[in-house]
Short mmCIF file of C-alpha atoms in Angstrom, two decimals:
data_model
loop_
_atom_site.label_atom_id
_atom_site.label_comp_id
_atom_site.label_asym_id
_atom_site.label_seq_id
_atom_site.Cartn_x
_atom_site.Cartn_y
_atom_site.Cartn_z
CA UNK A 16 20.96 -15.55 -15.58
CA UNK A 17 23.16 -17.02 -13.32
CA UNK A 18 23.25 -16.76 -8.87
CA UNK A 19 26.56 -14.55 -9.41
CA UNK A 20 24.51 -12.46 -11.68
CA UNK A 21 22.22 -11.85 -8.79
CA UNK A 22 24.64 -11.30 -6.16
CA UNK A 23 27.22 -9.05 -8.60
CA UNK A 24 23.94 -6.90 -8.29
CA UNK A 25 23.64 -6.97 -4.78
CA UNK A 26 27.08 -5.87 -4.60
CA UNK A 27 26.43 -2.69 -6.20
CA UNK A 28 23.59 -2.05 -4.92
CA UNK A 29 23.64 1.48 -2.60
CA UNK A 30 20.51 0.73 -0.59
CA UNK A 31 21.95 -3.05 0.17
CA UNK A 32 22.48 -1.69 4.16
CA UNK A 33 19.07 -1.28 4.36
CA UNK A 34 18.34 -4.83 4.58
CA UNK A 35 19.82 -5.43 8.04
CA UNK A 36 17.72 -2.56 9.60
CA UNK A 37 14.89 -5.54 9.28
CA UNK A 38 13.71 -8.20 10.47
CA UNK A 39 14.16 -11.41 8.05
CA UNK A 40 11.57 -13.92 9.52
CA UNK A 41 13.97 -17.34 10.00
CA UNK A 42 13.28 -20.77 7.96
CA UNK A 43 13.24 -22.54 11.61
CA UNK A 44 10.64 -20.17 13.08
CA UNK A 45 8.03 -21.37 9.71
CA UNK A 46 5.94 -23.87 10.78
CA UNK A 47 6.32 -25.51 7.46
CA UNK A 48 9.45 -25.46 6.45
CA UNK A 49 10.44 -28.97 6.29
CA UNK A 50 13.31 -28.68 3.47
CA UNK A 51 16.70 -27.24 3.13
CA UNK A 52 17.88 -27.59 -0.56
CA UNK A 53 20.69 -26.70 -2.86
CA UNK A 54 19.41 -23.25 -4.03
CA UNK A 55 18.93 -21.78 -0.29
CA UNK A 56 21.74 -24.28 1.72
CA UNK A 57 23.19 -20.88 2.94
CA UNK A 58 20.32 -18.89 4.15
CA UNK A 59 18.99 -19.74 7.18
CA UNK A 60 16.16 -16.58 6.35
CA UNK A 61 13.15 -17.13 4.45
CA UNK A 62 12.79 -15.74 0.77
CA UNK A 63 10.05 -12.96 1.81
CA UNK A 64 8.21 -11.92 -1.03
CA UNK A 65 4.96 -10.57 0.41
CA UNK A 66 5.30 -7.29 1.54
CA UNK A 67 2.79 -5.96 -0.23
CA UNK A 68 0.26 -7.75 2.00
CA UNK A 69 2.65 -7.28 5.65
CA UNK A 70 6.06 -5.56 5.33
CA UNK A 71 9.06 -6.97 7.64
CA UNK A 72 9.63 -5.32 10.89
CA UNK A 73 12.31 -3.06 10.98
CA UNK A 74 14.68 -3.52 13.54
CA UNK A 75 14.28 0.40 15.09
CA UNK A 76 10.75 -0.13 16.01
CA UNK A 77 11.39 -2.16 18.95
CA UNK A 78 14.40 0.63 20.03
CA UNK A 79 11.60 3.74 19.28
CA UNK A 80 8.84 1.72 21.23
CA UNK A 81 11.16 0.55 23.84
CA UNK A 82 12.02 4.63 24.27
CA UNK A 83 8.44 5.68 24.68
CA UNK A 84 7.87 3.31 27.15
CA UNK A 85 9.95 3.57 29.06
CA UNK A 86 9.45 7.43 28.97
CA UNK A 87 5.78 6.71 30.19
CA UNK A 88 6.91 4.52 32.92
CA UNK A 89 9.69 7.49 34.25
CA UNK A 90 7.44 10.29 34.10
CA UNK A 91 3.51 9.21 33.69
CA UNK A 92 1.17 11.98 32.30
CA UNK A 93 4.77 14.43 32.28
CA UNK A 94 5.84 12.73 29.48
CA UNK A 95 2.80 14.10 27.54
CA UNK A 96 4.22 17.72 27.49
CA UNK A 97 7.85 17.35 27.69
CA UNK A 98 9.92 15.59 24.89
CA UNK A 99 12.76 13.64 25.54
CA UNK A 100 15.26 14.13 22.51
CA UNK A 101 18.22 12.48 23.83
CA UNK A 102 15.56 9.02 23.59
CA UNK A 103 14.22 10.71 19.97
CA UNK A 104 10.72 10.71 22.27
CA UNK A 105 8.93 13.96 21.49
CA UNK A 106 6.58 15.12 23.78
CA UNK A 107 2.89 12.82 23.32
CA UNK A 108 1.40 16.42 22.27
CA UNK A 109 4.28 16.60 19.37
CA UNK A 110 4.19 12.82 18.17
CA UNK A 111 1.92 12.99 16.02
CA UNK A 112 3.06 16.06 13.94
CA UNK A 113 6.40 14.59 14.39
CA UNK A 114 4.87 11.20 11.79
CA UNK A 115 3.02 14.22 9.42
CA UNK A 116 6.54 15.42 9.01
CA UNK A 117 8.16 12.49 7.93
CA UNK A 118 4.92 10.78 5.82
CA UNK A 119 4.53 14.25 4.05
CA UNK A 120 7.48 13.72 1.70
CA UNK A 121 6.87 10.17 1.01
CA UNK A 122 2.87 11.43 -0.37
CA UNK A 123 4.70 14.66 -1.82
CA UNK A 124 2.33 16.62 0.59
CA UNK A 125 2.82 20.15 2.35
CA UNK A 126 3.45 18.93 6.07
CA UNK A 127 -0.05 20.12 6.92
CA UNK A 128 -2.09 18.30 4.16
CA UNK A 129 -1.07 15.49 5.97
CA UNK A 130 -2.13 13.42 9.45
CA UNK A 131 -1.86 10.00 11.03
CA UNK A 132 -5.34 8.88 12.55
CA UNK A 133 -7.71 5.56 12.61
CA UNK A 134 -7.45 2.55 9.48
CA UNK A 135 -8.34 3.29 6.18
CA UNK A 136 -11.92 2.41 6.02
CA UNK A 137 -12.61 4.50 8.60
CA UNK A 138 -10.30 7.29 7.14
CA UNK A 139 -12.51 6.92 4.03
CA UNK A 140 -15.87 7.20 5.85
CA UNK A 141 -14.55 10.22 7.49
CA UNK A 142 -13.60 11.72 4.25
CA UNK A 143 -16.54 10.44 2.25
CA UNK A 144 -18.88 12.65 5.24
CA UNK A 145 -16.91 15.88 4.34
CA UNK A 146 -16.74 15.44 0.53
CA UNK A 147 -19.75 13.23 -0.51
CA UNK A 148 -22.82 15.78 0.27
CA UNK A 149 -25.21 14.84 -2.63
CA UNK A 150 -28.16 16.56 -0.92
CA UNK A 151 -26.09 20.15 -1.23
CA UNK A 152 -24.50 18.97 -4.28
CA UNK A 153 -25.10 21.63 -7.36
CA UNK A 154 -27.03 20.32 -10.35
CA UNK A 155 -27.87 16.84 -9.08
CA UNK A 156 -24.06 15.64 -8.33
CA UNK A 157 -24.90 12.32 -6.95
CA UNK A 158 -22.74 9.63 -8.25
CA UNK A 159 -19.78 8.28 -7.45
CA UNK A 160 -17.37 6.28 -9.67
CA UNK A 161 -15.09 3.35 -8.52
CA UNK A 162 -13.02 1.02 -10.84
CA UNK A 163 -14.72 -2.36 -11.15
CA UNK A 164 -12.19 -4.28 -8.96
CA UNK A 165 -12.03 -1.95 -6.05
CA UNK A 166 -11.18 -3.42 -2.99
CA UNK A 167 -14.11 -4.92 -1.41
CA UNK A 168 -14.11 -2.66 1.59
CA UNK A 169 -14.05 0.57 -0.39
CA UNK A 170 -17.05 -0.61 -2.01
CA UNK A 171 -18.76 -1.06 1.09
CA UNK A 172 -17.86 2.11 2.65
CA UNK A 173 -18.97 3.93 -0.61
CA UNK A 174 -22.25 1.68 -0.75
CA UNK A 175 -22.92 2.21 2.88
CA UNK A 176 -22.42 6.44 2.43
CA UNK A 177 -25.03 6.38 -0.66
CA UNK A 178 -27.24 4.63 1.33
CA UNK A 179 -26.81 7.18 4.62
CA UNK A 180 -28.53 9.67 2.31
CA UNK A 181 -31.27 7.99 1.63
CA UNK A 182 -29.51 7.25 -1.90
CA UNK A 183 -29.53 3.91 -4.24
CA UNK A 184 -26.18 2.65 -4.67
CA UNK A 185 -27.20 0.45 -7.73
CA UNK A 186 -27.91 3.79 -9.66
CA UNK A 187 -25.68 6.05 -7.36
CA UNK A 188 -22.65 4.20 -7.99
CA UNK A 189 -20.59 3.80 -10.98
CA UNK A 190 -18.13 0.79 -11.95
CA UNK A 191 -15.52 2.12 -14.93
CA UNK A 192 -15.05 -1.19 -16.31
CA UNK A 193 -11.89 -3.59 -16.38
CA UNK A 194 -10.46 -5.53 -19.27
CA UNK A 195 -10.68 -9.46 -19.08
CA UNK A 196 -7.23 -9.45 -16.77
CA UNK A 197 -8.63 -6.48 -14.21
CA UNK A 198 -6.49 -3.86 -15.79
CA UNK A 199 -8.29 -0.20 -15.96
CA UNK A 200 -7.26 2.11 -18.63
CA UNK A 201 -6.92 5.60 -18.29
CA UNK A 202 -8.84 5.56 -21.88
CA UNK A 203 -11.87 3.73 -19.93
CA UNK A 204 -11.76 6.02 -16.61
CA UNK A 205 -11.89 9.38 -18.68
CA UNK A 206 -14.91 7.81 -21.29
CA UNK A 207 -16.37 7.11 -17.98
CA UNK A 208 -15.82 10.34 -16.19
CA UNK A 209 -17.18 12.17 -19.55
CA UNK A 210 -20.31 10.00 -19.49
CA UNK A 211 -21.18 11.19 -16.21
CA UNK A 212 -19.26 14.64 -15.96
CA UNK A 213 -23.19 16.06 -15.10
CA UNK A 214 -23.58 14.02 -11.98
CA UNK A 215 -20.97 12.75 -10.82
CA UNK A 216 -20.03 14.02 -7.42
CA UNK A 217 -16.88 12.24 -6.69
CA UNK A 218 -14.03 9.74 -8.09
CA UNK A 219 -12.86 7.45 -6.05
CA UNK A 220 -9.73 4.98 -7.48
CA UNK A 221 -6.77 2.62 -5.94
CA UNK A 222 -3.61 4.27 -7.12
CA UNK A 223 -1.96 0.77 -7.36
CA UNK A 224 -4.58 -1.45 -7.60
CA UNK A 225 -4.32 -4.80 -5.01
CA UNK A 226 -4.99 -7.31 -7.54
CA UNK A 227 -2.91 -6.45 -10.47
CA UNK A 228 -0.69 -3.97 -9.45
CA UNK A 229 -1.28 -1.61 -11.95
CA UNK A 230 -0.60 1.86 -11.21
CA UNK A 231 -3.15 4.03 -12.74
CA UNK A 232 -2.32 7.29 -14.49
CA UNK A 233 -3.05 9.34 -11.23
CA UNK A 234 -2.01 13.07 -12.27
CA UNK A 235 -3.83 12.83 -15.63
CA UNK A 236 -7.18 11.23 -14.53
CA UNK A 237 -6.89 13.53 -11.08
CA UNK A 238 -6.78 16.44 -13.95
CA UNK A 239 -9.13 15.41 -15.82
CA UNK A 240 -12.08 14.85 -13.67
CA UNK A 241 -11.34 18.14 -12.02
CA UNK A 242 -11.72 19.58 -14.68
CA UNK A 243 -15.07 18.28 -15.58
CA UNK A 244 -16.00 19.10 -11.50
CA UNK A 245 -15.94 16.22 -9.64
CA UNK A 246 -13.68 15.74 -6.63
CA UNK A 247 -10.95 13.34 -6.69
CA UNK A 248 -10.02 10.99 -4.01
CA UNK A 249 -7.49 7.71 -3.98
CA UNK A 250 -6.95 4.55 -2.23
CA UNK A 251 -3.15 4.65 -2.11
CA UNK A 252 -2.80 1.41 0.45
CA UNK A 253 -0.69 -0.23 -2.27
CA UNK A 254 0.90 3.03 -3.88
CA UNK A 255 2.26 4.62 -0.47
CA UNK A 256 6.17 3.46 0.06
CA UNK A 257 5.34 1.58 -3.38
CA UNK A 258 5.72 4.57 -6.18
CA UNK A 259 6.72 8.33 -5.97
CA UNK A 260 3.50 10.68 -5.28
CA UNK A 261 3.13 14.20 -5.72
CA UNK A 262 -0.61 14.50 -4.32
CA UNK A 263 -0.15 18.70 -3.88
CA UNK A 264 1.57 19.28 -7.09
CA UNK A 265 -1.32 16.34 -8.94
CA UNK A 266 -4.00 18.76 -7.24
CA UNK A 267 -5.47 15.07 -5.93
CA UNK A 268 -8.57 16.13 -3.25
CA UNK A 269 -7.96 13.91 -0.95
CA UNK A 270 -6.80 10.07 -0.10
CA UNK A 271 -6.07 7.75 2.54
CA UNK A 272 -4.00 5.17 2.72
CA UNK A 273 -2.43 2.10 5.85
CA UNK A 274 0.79 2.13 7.14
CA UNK A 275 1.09 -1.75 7.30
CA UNK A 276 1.79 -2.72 3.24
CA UNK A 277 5.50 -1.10 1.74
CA UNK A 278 5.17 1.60 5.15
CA UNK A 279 6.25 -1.98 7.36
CA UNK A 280 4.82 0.15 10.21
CA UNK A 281 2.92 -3.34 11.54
CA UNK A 282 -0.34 -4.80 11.62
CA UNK A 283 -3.40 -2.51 12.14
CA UNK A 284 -0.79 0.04 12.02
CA UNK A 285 -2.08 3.79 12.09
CA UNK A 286 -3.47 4.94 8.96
CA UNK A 287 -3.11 8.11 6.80
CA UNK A 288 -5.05 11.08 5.66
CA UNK A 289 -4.41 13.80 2.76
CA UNK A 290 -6.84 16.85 2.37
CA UNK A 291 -5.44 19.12 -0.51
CA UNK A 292 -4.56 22.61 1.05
CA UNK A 293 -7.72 24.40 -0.75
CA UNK A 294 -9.72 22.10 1.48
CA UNK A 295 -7.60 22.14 4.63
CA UNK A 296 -7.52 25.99 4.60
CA UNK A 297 -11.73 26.13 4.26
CA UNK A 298 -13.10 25.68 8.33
CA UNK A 299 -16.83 26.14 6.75
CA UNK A 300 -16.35 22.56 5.22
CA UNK A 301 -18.55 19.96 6.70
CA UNK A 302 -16.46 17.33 8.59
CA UNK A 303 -17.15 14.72 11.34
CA UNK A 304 -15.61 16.58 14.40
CA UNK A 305 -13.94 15.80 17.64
CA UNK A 306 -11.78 16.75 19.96
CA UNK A 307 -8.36 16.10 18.67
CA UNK A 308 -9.35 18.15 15.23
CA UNK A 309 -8.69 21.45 17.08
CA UNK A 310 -5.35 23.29 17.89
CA UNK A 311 -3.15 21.99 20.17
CA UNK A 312 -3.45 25.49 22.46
CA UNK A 313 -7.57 25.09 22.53
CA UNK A 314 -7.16 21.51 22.62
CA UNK A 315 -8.17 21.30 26.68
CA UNK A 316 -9.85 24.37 26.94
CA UNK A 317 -12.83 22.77 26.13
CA UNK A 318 -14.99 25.24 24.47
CA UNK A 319 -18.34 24.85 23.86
CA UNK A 320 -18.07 25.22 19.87
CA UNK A 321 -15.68 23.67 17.25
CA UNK A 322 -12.92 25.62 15.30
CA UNK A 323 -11.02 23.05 13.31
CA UNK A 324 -7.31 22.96 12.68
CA UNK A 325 -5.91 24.16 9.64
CA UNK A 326 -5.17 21.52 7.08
CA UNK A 327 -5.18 17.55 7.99
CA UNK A 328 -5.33 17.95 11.55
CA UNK A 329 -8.94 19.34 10.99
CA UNK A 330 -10.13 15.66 10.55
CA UNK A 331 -8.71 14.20 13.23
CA UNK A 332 -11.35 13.40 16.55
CA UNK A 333 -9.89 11.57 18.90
CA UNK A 334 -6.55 11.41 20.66
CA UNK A 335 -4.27 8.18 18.82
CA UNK A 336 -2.10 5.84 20.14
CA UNK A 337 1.17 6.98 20.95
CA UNK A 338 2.70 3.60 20.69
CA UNK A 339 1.61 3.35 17.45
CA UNK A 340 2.33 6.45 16.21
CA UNK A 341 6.24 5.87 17.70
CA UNK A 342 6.05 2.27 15.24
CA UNK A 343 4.82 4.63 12.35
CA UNK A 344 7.70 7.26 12.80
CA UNK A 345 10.63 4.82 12.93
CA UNK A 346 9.34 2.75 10.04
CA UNK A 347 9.33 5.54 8.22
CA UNK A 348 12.32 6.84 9.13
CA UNK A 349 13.87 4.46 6.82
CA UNK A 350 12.24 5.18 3.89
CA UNK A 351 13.11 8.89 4.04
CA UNK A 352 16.66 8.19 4.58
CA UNK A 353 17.64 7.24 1.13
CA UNK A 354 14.10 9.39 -0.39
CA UNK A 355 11.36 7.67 -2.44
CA UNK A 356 13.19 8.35 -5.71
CA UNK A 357 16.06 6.00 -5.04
CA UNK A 358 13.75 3.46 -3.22
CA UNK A 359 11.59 3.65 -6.65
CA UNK A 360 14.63 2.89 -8.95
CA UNK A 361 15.73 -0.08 -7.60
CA UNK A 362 12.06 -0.81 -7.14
CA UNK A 363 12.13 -0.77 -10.92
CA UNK A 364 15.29 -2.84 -11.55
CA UNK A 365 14.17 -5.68 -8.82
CA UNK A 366 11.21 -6.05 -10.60
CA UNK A 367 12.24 -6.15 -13.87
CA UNK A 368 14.96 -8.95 -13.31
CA UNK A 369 12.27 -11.02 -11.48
CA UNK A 370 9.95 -9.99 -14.64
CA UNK A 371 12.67 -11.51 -17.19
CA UNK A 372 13.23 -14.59 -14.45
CA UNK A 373 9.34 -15.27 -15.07
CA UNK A 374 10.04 -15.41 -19.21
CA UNK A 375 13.07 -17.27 -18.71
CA UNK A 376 11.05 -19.69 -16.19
CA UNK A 377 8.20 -19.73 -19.28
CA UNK A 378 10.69 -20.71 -21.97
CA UNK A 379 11.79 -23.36 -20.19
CA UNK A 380 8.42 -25.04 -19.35
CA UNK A 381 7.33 -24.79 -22.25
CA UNK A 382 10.67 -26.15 -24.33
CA UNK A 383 11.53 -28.86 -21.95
CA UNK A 384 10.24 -32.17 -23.64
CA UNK A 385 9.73 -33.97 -20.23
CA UNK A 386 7.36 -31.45 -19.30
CA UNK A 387 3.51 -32.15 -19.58
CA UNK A 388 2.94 -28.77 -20.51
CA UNK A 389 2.01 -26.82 -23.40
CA UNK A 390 1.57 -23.65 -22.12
CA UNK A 391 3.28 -22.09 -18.80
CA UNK A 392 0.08 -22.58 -16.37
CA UNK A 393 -0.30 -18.56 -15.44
CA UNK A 394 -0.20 -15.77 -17.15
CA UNK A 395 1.54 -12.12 -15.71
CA UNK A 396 -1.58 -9.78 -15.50
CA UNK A 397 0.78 -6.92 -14.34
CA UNK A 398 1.46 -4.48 -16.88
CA UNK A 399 5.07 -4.79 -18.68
CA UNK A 400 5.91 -1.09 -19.04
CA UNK A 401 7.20 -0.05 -15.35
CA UNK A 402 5.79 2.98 -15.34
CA UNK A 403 2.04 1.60 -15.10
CA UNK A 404 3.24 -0.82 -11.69
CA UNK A 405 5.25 -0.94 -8.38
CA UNK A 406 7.20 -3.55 -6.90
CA UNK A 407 4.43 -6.33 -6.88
CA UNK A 408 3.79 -8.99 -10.13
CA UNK A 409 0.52 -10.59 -10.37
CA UNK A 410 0.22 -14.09 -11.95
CA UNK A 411 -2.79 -15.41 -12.94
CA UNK A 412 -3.22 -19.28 -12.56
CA UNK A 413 -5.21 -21.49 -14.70
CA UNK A 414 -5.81 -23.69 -12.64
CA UNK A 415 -6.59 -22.33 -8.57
CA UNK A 416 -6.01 -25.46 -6.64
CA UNK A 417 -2.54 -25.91 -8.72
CA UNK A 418 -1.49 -22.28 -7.64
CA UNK A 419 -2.49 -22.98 -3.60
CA UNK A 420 -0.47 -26.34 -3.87
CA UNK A 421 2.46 -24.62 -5.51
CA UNK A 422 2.12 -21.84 -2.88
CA UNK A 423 2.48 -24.62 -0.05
CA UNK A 424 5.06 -26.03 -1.88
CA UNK A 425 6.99 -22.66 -2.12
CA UNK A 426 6.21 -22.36 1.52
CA UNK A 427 7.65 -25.81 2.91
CA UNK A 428 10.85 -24.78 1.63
CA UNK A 429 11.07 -21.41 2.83
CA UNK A 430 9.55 -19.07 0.05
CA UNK A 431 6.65 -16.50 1.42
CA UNK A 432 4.37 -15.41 -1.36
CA UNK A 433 0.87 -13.97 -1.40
CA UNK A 434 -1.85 -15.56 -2.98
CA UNK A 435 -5.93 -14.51 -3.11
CA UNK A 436 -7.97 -16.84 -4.06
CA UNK A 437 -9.43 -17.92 -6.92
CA UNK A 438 -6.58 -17.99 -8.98
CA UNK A 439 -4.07 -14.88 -7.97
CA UNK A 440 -0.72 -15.25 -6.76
CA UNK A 441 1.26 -11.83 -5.92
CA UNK A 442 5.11 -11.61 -5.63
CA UNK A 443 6.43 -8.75 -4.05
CA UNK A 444 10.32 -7.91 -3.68
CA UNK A 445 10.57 -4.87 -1.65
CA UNK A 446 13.13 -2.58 -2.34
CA UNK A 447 13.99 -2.37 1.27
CA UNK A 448 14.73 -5.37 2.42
CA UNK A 449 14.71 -8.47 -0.65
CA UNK A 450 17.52 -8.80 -2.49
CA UNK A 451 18.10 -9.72 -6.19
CA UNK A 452 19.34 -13.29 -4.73
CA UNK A 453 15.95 -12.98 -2.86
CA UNK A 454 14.82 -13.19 -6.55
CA UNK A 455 16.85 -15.83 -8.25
CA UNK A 456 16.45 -18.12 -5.69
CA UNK A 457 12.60 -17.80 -5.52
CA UNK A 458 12.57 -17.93 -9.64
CA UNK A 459 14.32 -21.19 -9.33
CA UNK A 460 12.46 -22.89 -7.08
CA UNK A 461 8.80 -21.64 -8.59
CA UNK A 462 10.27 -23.40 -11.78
CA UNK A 463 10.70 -26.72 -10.00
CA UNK A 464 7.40 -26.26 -8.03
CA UNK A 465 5.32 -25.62 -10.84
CA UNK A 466 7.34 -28.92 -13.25
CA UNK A 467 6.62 -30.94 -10.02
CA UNK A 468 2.78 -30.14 -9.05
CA UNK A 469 2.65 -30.62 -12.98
CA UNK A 470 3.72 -34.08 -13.01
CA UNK A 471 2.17 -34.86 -9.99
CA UNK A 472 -1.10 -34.61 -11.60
CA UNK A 473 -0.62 -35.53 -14.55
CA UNK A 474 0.38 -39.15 -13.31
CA UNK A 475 -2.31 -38.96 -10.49
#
């Protein structure tokens, strides 16, 4: 497939504007970047294909940030109560309903299932202390199931709850087991879920899952453990922005997610919550409690006892940051402009052409008889069939110190890609802001990376 292929697609592309609301990190601002070739002679921008670790900044964060600001500076505590529309400020009080708004339709949430507080982990523990109560649990619902590969931090948030009551997480909590390339299937989860459908208290899963970027089967396993009585909760950190959600109509419990991944919100960015409506609605259910968790009218009354919000907002304990809440909005402001359904179709047809750039790449490593190689040294772990991933591929090296030298030689000449050691290197083109030239100019220049480490050690 030829560069005009590539940019006949960028042509008729109807989310192409998007692009120049970000951000495109410069080749001269990489400290690396030592080498302007052929393929990118034109672009002065780097080939940014890691957004599923940090998305790009978008270029309305600085104006929404700016706004608030410089509201605070005018007016002081003033600005708390009184919104400034003209300056798209609303009132401190309003901000963070304001982000609930525009996050619920990207989750498919009612707007009060949903809130912006903390990180994730700490969103989890939060959750995890109002829905993982083994000691009132009804006929001996202990356990908790996690895929295999969960994210380390999950795991250690999970581990560390089990042990706060009094529990052992070696027989408390459950691994559903992984093929050889860290893909789960739904077959697996629900053999899993029936094997421990008597004690299992909760099931807790990535909806795209950070190594492989495999999206699970999230209605049909949220349905089936239900079913069986166990709650439900997700990590969506790399579904959220990624894939279309419909957490009220899936029935899903609960799940948290970050704002910093496909959300481009920034760094440490203020996280997410979802509490399903049946839960929200319920102010008997146990909860860590603060402050902030209460109406806005009782808010500063300061009563002696605790009468939680309805919905999301229940959760919440502490006032946020209002600059960071303002980053949140704006970023997301973008993706509700065109709607998740058109962000997940070219999603689909980004990945698929760098998909069939990777076989093309693979034919022609392994036909080409001045290459040392007889097999293409990694293997796509990501499943084929779109509808079980997002935007990111996973390749799977052979050989780990051949991937990191590849990566540094992608990254000398202005290609960003993520890799996690031992041996996994994730591409991401985000529907936002890469652009199917993003693509065929990476896929060209991985093929010459990967011949040239090759034959460098081959002949070393």
């Amino acid at each position: 497939m030829s560069r005009f292929h590539a940019q006949k697609k960028d042509y008729d592309d109807p989310l192409r504007r998007l692009r120049s609301e970000f951000h495109i990190p410069k080749r001269s601002d990489m400290d690396t970047c030592i080498e302007i070739d052929m393929i990118q002679r034109s672009h002065e921008s780097v080939i940014y294909l890691a957004g599923s670790a940090i998305g790009l900044q978008p270029k309305l964060i600085t104006t929404r940030t700016t706004a608030f600001l410089n509201q605070w500076a005018r007016r002081g505590i003033a600005a708390g109560h009184t919104a400034e529309p003209e300056n798209n400020c609303p009132s401190w009080l309003e901000a963070e309903q304001v982000a609930a708004d525009s996050m619920a339709p990207i989750v498919g949430a009612l707007n009060s299932e949903v809130t912006l507080m903390g990180t994730l982990t700490a969103n989890l523990h939060f959750l995890l202390a109002s829905f993982y109560l083994p000691k009132k649990a009804e006929q001996g619902r202990t356990r908790i199931l996690i895929e295999e590969g969960a994210f380390a931090s999950d795991r250690y948030a999970i581990q560390s709850q089990i042990e706060w009551h009094g529990l052992d997480p070696t027989s408390e909590l459950i691994s559903i087991p992984c093929n050889e390339d860290g893909l789960l299937s739904t077959a697996a989860v629900c053999d899993t879920i029936e094997l421990f459908a008597h004690n299992a208290a909760l099931l807790i899963l990535s909806g795209v899952q950070f190594h492989t970027g495999q999206l699970l089967e999230i209605p049909h396993i949220t349905r089936y453990a239900r079913e069986r009585g166990i709650v439900v909760g997700w990590d969506l950190a790399h579904a959220v922005g990624n894939v279309e959600l419909k957490l009220h109509e899936w029935d899903v419990d609960f799940a948290v997610w970050c704002s910093y991944k496909y959300l481009n919100a920034g760094p440490g960015a203020t996280a997410g919550i979802f509490v399903h409506d049946r839960h929200g609605k319920d102010k008997n259910r146990r909860r860590l409690a603060g402050w902030w968790g209460v109406p806005i009218p009782q808010r500063f009354e300061m009563t002696q006892s605790f009468a939680p919000n309805v919905g999301a907002a229940g959760f919440k304990v502490s006032s946020p940051s209002i600059l960071d809440i303002t980053a949140v909005t704006a970023a997301l402001q973008l993706l509700n402009g065109p709607g998740m359904a058109k962000i997940t179709e070219k999603s689909r047809n980004l990945t698929g052409y760098l998909e069939s750039l990777l076989d093309d790449i693979a034919i022609q490593i392994t036909g080409n008889p001045r290459v040392r190689e007889e097999h293409v040294p990694w293997t796509v772990i990501t499943p084929r069939d779109p509808a079980q991933r997002g935007a990111m591929l996973s390749l799977r090296w052979r050989e780990g110190d051949r991937m990191e030298q590849v990566a540094r030689h992608l990254r000398d000449r202005g290609v960003i890609v993520d890799i996690r050691k031992p041996d996994i290197m994730r591409i991401t083109p985000a529907p936002l802001y890469n652009t199917f030239e993003d693509v065929w100019m990476f896929a060209q220049k991985l093929e010459k990376a990967t011949i040239a480490i090759g034959n460098r050690d081959s002949t070393s």
